[in-house]
Coordinates of C-alpha atoms in Angstrom, one line a residue:
X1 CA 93.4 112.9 150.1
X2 CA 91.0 110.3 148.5
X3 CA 87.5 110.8 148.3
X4 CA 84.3 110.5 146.4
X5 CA 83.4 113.9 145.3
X6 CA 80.2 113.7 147.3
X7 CA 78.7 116.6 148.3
X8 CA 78.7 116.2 152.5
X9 CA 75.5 117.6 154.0
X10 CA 77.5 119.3 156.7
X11 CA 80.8 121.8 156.2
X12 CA 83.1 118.8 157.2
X13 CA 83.8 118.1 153.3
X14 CA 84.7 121.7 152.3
X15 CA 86.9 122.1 155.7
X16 CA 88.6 119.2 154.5
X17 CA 89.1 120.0 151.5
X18 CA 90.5 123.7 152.3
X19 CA 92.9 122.2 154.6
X20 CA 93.9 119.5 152.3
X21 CA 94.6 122.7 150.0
X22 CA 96.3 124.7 152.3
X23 CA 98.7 122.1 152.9
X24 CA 99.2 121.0 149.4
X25 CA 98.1 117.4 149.6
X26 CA 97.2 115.7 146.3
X27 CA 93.6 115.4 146.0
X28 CA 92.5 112.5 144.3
X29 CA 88.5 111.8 142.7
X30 CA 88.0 107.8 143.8
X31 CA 86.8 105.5 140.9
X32 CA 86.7 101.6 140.4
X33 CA 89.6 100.9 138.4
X34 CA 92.3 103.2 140.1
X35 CA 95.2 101.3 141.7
X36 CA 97.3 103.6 144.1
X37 CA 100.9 102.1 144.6
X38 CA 102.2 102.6 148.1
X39 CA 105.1 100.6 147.7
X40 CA 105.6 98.7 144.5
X41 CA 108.7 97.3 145.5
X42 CA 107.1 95.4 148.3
X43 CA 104.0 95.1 146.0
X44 CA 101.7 97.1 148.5
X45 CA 98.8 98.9 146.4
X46 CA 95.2 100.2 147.2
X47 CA 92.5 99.1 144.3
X48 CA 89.2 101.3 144.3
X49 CA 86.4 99.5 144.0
X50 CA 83.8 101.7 144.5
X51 CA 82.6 104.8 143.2
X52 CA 82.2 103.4 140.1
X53 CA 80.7 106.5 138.5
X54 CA 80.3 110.2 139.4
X55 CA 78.3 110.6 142.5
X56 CA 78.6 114.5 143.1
X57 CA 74.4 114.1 142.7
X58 CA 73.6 111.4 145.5
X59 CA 71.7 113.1 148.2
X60 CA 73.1 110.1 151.0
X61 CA 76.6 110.5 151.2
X62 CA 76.9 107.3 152.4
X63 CA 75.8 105.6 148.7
X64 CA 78.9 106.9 147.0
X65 CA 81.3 105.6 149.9
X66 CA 84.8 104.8 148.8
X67 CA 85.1 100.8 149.2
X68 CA 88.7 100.0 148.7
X69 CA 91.1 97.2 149.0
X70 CA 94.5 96.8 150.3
X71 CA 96.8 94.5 148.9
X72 CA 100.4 92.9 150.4
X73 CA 101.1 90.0 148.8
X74 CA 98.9 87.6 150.1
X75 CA 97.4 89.9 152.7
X76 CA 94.2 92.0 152.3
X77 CA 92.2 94.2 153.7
X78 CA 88.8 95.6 152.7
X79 CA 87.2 99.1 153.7
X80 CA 83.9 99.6 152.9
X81 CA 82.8 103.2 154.6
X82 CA 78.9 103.0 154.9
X83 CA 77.9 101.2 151.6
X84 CA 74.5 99.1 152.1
X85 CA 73.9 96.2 151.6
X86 CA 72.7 96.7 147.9
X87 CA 76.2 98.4 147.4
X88 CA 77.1 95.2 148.6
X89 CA 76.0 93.0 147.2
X90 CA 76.7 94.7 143.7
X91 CA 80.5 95.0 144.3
X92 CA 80.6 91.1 144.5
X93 CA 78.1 91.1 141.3
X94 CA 81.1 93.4 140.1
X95 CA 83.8 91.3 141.2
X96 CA 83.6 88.6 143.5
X97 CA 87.4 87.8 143.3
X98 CA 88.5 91.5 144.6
X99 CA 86.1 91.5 147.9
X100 CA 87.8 88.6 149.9
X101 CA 89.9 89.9 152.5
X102 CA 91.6 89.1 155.8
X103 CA 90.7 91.7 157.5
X104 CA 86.8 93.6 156.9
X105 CA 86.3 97.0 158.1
X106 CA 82.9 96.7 159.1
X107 CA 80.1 98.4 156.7
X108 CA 78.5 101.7 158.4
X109 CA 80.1 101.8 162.0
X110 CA 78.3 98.2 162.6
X111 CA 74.4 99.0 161.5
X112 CA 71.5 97.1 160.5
X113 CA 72.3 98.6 157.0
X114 CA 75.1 96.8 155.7
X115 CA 76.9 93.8 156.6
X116 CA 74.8 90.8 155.1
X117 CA 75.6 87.1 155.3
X118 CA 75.6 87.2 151.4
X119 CA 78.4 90.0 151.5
X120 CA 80.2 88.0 154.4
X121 CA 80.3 84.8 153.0
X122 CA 82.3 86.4 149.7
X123 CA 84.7 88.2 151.8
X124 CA 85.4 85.4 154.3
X125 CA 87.1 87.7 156.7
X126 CA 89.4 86.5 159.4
X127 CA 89.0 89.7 161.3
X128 CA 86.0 92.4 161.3
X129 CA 86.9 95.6 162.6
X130 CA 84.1 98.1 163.7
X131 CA 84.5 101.5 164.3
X132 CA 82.0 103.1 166.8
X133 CA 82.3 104.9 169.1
X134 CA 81.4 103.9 173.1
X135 CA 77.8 103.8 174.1
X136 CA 77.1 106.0 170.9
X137 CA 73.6 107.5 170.5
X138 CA 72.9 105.0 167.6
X139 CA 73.3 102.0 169.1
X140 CA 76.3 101.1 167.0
X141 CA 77.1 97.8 166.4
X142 CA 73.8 96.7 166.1
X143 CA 73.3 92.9 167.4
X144 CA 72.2 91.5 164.1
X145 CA 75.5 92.4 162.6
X146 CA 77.6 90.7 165.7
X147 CA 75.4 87.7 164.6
X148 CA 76.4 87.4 161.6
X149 CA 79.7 87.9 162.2
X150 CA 79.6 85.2 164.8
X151 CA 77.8 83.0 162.3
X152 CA 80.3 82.9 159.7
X153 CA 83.4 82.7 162.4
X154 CA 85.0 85.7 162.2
X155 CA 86.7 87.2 164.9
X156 CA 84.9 90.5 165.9
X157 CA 86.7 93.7 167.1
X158 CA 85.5 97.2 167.9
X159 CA 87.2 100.8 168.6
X160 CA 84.3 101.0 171.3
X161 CA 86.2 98.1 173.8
X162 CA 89.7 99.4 172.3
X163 CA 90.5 102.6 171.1
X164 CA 92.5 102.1 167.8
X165 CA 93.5 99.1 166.3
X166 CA 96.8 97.7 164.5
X167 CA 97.5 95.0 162.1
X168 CA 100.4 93.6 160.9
X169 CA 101.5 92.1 157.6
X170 CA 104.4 90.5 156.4
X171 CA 102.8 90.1 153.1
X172 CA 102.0 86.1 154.1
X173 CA 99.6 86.2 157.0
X174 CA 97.7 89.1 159.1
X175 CA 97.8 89.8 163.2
X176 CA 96.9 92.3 165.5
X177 CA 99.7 94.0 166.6

C-alpha cells in the first residue's frame, strides 16, 4: 500500500490502513526519490515524484497527493491524484525530464484546479484519462480542462462514458486495450 502519510479528514485512511494491516500488505511512506521495481527484468519501475517531504500536517489532503510515474521502456504513464496546478507546475520546476508521459491521468477527477496548459505542454500526453464518476455532484470534468486538453491534441477519455480503462505496453508504444 503506497501512500502519503496524510491525515484523511474522513475514516477512509485509517480503514485502509487496518485492512492493509490485517492482511499483511507492505505499507510504504511515498517520497520523491523512491523507485519501486515491478519487474526489473522487463525494466518496469514506479518513480515517486511527489511528496517530496513529510506532509502528515497539510490540512487538504489533496496537497500531499502521490504523483508518480510508470516506466516500460519507452512507455510512460503519469498519475497525479489531485495535485494543483502550483503542485504542478513545481514538479516540472523539479524535473521537467520525469513529467512527460504517454498516457496522463488527469489532475483532481478533471477540475478547474489542476490541469494547466503549462503542466500539459511538459507532459505532452497522447492519452488523458479522467476518472469521474457519471453526472457526479461536482460537475467533474469541468469544460476548461476538456479545452485544454483539446488544445494541445490529446486524446481525452473518461471512466464517466466507460467504466474502467486498459492500456497496453509493449515497452515501445501505448494503446487502449
Amino acid at each position: 500500500l503506497l501512500h502519503p502519510g496524510v491525515p484523511d479528514n474522513d475514516a477512509t485512511l485509517p480503514t485502509l490502513l487496518t485492512y492493509a494491516t490485517v492482511q499483511a500488505s507492505e505499507q510504504i511512506i511515498a517520497r520523491r526519490g523512491q523507485r519501486l521495481w515491478l519487474d526489473e527484468e522487463k525494466g518496469v519501475y514506479l518513480d515517486i515524484l511527489f511528496p517530496d517531504s513529510d506532509v502528515s500536517q497539510i490540512t487538504d489532503a489533496n496537497d500531499g497527493s502521490v504523483v508518480a510515474r510508470l516506466v516500460y521502456g519507452e512507455s510512460e504513464f503519469l498519475f497525479t491524484g489531485d495535485v494543483p496546478k502550483d503542485t504542478e507546475e513545481y514538479l516540472v520546476w523539479q524535473s521537467s525530464d520525469s513529467v512527460e508521459a504517454d498516457v496522463l491521468q488527469v489532475g483532481h477527477h478533471g477540475s478547474r484546479t489542476s490541469t494547466s496548459d503549462y503542466f500539459i505542454g511538459w507532459v505532452s500526453p497522447t492519452y488523458a484519462v479522467i476518472s469521474a464518476g457519471h453526472d457526479n455532484r461536482y460537475g467533474h470534468p469541468h469544460d476548461e480542462v476538456i479545452e485544454t486538453l483539446e488544445k494541445f491534441n490529446v486524446e481525452v477519455i473518461g471512466t464517466y462514458d466507460e467504466g474502467m480503462i486498459m492500456f497496453e505496453s509493449d515497452g515501445k508504444r501505448v494503446w487502449r486495450k
